[in-house]
XYZ file of C-alpha atoms in Angstrom:
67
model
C 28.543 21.716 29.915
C 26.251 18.401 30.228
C 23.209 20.705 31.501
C 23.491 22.696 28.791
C 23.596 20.164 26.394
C 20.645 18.500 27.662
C 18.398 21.844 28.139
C 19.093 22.776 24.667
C 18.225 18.617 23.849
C 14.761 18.458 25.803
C 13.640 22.221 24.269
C 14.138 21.008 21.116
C 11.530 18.447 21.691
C 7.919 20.544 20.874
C 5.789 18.976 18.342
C 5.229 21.305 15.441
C 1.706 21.325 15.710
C -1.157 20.331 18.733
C -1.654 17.048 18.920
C -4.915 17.214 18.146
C -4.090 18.276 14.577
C -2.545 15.330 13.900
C -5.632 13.356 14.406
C -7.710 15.878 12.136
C -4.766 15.321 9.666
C -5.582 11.693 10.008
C -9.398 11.604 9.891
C -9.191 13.896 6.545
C -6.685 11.460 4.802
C -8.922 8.583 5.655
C -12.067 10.196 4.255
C -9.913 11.108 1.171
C -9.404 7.428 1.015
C -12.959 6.812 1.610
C -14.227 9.214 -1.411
C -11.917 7.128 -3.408
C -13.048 3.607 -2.514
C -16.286 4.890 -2.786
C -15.845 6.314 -6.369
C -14.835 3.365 -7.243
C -17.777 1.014 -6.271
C -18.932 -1.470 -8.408
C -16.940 -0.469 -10.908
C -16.431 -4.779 -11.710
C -20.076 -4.380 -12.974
C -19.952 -2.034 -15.726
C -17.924 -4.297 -17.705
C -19.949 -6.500 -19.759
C -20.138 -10.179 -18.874
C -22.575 -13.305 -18.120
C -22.585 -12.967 -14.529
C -23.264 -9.518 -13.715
C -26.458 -7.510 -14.404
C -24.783 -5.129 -17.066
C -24.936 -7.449 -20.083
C -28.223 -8.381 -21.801
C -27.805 -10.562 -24.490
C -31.100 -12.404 -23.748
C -34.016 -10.253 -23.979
C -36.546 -13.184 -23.201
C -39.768 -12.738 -21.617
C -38.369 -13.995 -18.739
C -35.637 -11.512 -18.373
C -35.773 -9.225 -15.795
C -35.209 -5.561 -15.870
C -32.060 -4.827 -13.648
C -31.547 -1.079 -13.924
């Protein structure tokens, strides 16, 4: 009765898929996460403000052109 029990423990043991799937799986969420970040970049500038390079309130002769 033991040996059966633990054949029908250890066969039950298979991985769904090769383990080499689950690093694919991996690799594609991280480049999802990536494309995301990377959507995302400076997204801080667009927003007007002093310091960044989006605002021009002072169109001096010695501003320069930052597009």
């Amino acid at each position: 009765m033991l040996s059966t029990f633990a054949s029908l423990v250890a066969e039950s043991n298979e991985l769904p898929v090769p383990p080499a799937m689950y690093g694919l799986f991996a690799l594609l969420v991280f480049a999802m996460m990536l494309g995301v970040l990377f959507a995302f970049r400076r997204a801080a500038t667009k927003l007007p403000a002093e310091h960044n390079t989006v605002a021009h309130d002072e169109h001096g002769p010695d501003a320069e052109d930052q597009h």
